[in-house]
């Protein structure tokens, strides 16, 4: 089956986002820093914002639970842009090559609706996407099947007769890829740009 559209995850594929980039500046001791990120400002807590909770509510709620860490908690979103070190060049190179080859491109990202505008403003390669599903805007999050249905509907707004098997989804989280494959999509677990490029070519994508 011919691939007619490619859907990209963003973090870990196109963007180098990591709370460590900020908290190395705030907590010098590595073990203390890791403990804070594992137990206070956790990935699970951040994911709730990706699913639609406001940054203000999330910050207030966490400070109520851990008032002794107020300044470190507040820094998470006040200085959020310092966690976004920049683009991942090899992933963006694949994206650019596909764009130049006229492949229809779409985004499907777990990202807060409040922080995503910063990425749009600062990273011109996002203009390559015909459309982007942002989890925080829909209040849905991968790997919920509903967000993949929303993404496919977005693709079909441009390619009305496209079938799930004609869409390939690239994500660095294996469980998110498995969820797409369970719905009939093609899936690529992004481990390296080299392997992703090779997998795309095995699927018949020329770029």
GROMACS .gro file of C-alpha atoms in nm:
model
  207
    1UNK     CA    1   0.000   0.000   0.000
    2UNK     CA    2   0.139   0.341  -0.097
    3UNK     CA    3   0.220   0.586   0.182
    4UNK     CA    4   0.029   0.906   0.113
    5UNK     CA    5   0.092   1.102   0.434
    6UNK     CA    6   0.349   1.110   0.715
    7UNK     CA    7   0.252   1.211   1.068
    8UNK     CA    8   0.529   1.322   1.305
    9UNK     CA    9   0.552   1.329   1.679
   10UNK     CA   10   0.758   1.630   1.790
   11UNK     CA   11   0.947   1.581   2.119
   12UNK     CA   12   1.234   1.335   2.076
   13UNK     CA   13   1.192   1.333   1.697
   14UNK     CA   14   1.211   1.698   1.592
   15UNK     CA   15   1.264   1.883   1.924
   16UNK     CA   16   1.521   1.841   2.201
   17UNK     CA   17   1.295   1.903   2.502
   18UNK     CA   18   1.409   1.794   2.846
   19UNK     CA   19   1.347   1.944   3.195
   20UNK     CA   20   1.710   1.860   3.275
   21UNK     CA   21   1.818   2.145   3.046
   22UNK     CA   22   1.660   2.394   3.290
   23UNK     CA   23   1.707   2.219   3.623
   24UNK     CA   24   2.081   2.169   3.575
   25UNK     CA   25   2.093   2.546   3.626
   26UNK     CA   26   1.877   2.532   3.939
   27UNK     CA   27   1.986   2.214   4.122
   28UNK     CA   28   2.357   2.149   4.102
   29UNK     CA   29   2.361   1.804   4.260
   30UNK     CA   30   2.268   1.539   4.003
   31UNK     CA   31   2.101   1.300   4.247
   32UNK     CA   32   1.901   1.579   4.411
   33UNK     CA   33   1.795   1.709   4.070
   34UNK     CA   34   1.684   1.368   3.950
   35UNK     CA   35   1.493   1.309   4.273
   36UNK     CA   36   1.307   1.639   4.223
   37UNK     CA   37   1.210   1.551   3.866
   38UNK     CA   38   1.111   1.196   3.964
   39UNK     CA   39   0.904   1.299   4.266
   40UNK     CA   40   0.789   1.663   4.242
   41UNK     CA   41   0.777   1.805   3.887
   42UNK     CA   42   0.727   1.464   3.733
   43UNK     CA   43   0.661   1.368   3.372
   44UNK     CA   44   0.318   1.241   3.480
   45UNK     CA   45   0.240   1.586   3.624
   46UNK     CA   46   0.356   1.758   3.305
   47UNK     CA   47   0.147   1.516   3.098
   48UNK     CA   48  -0.168   1.647   3.267
   49UNK     CA   49  -0.090   1.987   3.115
   50UNK     CA   50  -0.035   1.820   2.778
   51UNK     CA   51  -0.385   1.678   2.827
   52UNK     CA   52  -0.538   2.022   2.878
   53UNK     CA   53  -0.494   2.130   3.242
   54UNK     CA   54  -0.386   2.494   3.267
   55UNK     CA   55  -0.032   2.575   3.369
   56UNK     CA   56  -0.157   2.804   3.645
   57UNK     CA   57  -0.380   2.536   3.796
   58UNK     CA   58  -0.105   2.275   3.775
   59UNK     CA   59   0.150   2.502   3.939
   60UNK     CA   60  -0.086   2.609   4.217
   61UNK     CA   61  -0.192   2.253   4.293
   62UNK     CA   62   0.166   2.126   4.312
   63UNK     CA   63   0.281   2.414   4.534
   64UNK     CA   64  -0.006   2.335   4.773
   65UNK     CA   65   0.128   1.980   4.797
   66UNK     CA   66   0.496   2.079   4.823
   67UNK     CA   67   0.523   2.440   4.948
   68UNK     CA   68   0.890   2.394   5.039
   69UNK     CA   69   0.967   2.366   4.663
   70UNK     CA   70   0.761   2.669   4.555
   71UNK     CA   71   1.036   2.851   4.363
   72UNK     CA   72   1.154   2.537   4.184
   73UNK     CA   73   0.796   2.445   4.089
   74UNK     CA   74   0.721   2.795   3.962
   75UNK     CA   75   1.033   2.784   3.745
   76UNK     CA   76   0.900   2.485   3.549
   77UNK     CA   77   0.662   2.690   3.337
   78UNK     CA   78   0.799   3.039   3.399
   79UNK     CA   79   1.124   2.921   3.237
   80UNK     CA   80   0.977   2.641   3.026
   81UNK     CA   81   1.145   2.765   2.708
   82UNK     CA   82   1.483   2.683   2.865
   83UNK     CA   83   1.384   2.314   2.856
   84UNK     CA   84   1.346   2.339   2.478
   85UNK     CA   85   1.710   2.334   2.376
   86UNK     CA   86   1.630   2.342   2.005
   87UNK     CA   87   1.563   2.123   1.706
   88UNK     CA   88   1.702   1.775   1.652
   89UNK     CA   89   1.883   1.834   1.321
   90UNK     CA   90   1.871   1.478   1.186
   91UNK     CA   91   1.497   1.450   1.247
   92UNK     CA   92   1.434   1.790   1.089
   93UNK     CA   93   1.649   1.680   0.793
   94UNK     CA   94   1.409   1.390   0.729
   95UNK     CA   95   1.112   1.625   0.762
   96UNK     CA   96   1.268   1.875   0.520
   97UNK     CA   97   1.348   1.607   0.264
   98UNK     CA   98   0.991   1.476   0.277
   99UNK     CA   99   0.859   1.831   0.239
  100UNK     CA  100   1.080   1.886  -0.064
  101UNK     CA  101   0.952   1.556  -0.207
  102UNK     CA  102   0.595   1.696  -0.177
  103UNK     CA  103   0.486   1.436   0.082
  104UNK     CA  104   0.183   1.562   0.279
  105UNK     CA  105   0.305   1.615   0.637
  106UNK     CA  106   0.107   1.634   0.961
  107UNK     CA  107   0.190   1.665   1.329
  108UNK     CA  108   0.052   1.474   1.628
  109UNK     CA  109   0.207   1.592   1.953
  110UNK     CA  110   0.149   1.568   2.326
  111UNK     CA  111   0.209   1.935   2.408
  112UNK     CA  112   0.043   2.198   2.626
  113UNK     CA  113  -0.179   2.439   2.436
  114UNK     CA  114  -0.020   2.724   2.633
  115UNK     CA  115   0.344   2.647   2.548
  116UNK     CA  116   0.302   2.529   2.188
  117UNK     CA  117   0.270   2.885   2.047
  118UNK     CA  118   0.633   2.943   2.152
  119UNK     CA  119   0.741   2.658   1.926
  120UNK     CA  120   0.532   2.788   1.637
  121UNK     CA  121   0.690   3.131   1.673
  122UNK     CA  122   1.051   3.015   1.696
  123UNK     CA  123   1.078   2.710   1.467
  124UNK     CA  124   1.005   2.784   1.099
  125UNK     CA  125   1.012   2.416   0.998
  126UNK     CA  126   0.669   2.379   1.158
  127UNK     CA  127   0.538   2.557   0.848
  128UNK     CA  128   0.604   2.236   0.656
  129UNK     CA  129   0.302   2.074   0.823
  130UNK     CA  130  -0.035   2.097   0.658
  131UNK     CA  131  -0.196   2.063   1.000
  132UNK     CA  132  -0.101   1.973   1.357
  133UNK     CA  133  -0.297   1.800   1.633
  134UNK     CA  134  -0.187   1.944   1.969
  135UNK     CA  135  -0.308   1.733   2.260
  136UNK     CA  136  -0.359   2.026   2.495
  137UNK     CA  137  -0.594   2.193   2.250
  138UNK     CA  138  -0.813   1.884   2.211
  139UNK     CA  139  -0.776   1.771   2.576
  140UNK     CA  140  -0.687   1.428   2.439
  141UNK     CA  141  -0.348   1.263   2.465
  142UNK     CA  142  -0.152   0.980   2.307
  143UNK     CA  143  -0.196   0.686   2.322
  144UNK     CA  144  -0.574   0.744   2.354
  145UNK     CA  145  -0.726   0.612   2.027
  146UNK     CA  146  -0.945   0.924   2.008
  147UNK     CA  147  -0.647   1.149   1.933
  148UNK     CA  148  -0.542   0.926   1.642
  149UNK     CA  149  -0.897   0.944   1.506
  150UNK     CA  150  -0.873   1.323   1.529
  151UNK     CA  151  -0.540   1.316   1.346
  152UNK     CA  152  -0.675   1.092   1.069
  153UNK     CA  153  -0.973   1.323   1.029
  154UNK     CA  154  -0.728   1.610   0.989
  155UNK     CA  155  -0.537   1.417   0.721
  156UNK     CA  156  -0.864   1.337   0.544
  157UNK     CA  157  -0.950   1.707   0.529
  158UNK     CA  158  -0.661   1.726   0.280
  159UNK     CA  159  -0.672   1.370   0.138
  160UNK     CA  160  -1.040   1.269   0.162
  161UNK     CA  161  -1.005   0.906   0.056
  162UNK     CA  162  -0.686   0.821   0.248
  163UNK     CA  163  -0.691   0.491   0.437
  164UNK     CA  164  -0.516   0.431   0.774
  165UNK     CA  165  -0.267   0.196   0.611
  166UNK     CA  166  -0.159   0.478   0.378
  167UNK     CA  167  -0.050   0.690   0.674
  168UNK     CA  168   0.277   0.636   0.862
  169UNK     CA  169   0.329   0.769   1.214
  170UNK     CA  170   0.675   0.842   1.355
  171UNK     CA  171   0.716   0.866   1.735
  172UNK     CA  172   1.000   0.805   1.979
  173UNK     CA  173   0.765   0.636   2.230
  174UNK     CA  174   0.698   0.274   2.136
  175UNK     CA  175   0.356   0.266   2.305
  176UNK     CA  176   0.236   0.560   2.096
  177UNK     CA  177   0.345   0.384   1.776
  178UNK     CA  178   0.176   0.061   1.887
  179UNK     CA  179  -0.150   0.251   1.943
  180UNK     CA  180  -0.138   0.384   1.587
  181UNK     CA  181  -0.058   0.041   1.442
  182UNK     CA  182  -0.353  -0.106   1.635
  183UNK     CA  183  -0.576   0.134   1.441
  184UNK     CA  184  -0.435   0.020   1.107
  185UNK     CA  185  -0.170   0.287   1.056
  186UNK     CA  186   0.187   0.218   0.957
  187UNK     CA  187   0.422   0.295   1.245
  188UNK     CA  188   0.789   0.374   1.298
  189UNK     CA  189   0.944   0.375   1.643
  190UNK     CA  190   1.201   0.652   1.610
  191UNK     CA  191   1.528   0.538   1.764
  192UNK     CA  192   1.763   0.712   1.521
  193UNK     CA  193   1.725   0.918   1.206
  194UNK     CA  194   1.916   0.655   1.011
  195UNK     CA  195   1.676   0.376   1.111
  196UNK     CA  196   1.371   0.594   1.052
  197UNK     CA  197   1.492   0.687   0.703
  198UNK     CA  198   1.557   0.321   0.621
  199UNK     CA  199   1.211   0.221   0.745
  200UNK     CA  200   1.046   0.494   0.536
  201UNK     CA  201   1.226   0.368   0.227
  202UNK     CA  202   1.115   0.010   0.302
  203UNK     CA  203   0.761   0.147   0.301
  204UNK     CA  204   0.827   0.289  -0.046
  205UNK     CA  205   0.865   0.652   0.057
  206UNK     CA  206   1.113   0.822  -0.172
  207UNK     CA  207   1.292   1.134  -0.054
   0.00000   0.00000   0.00000
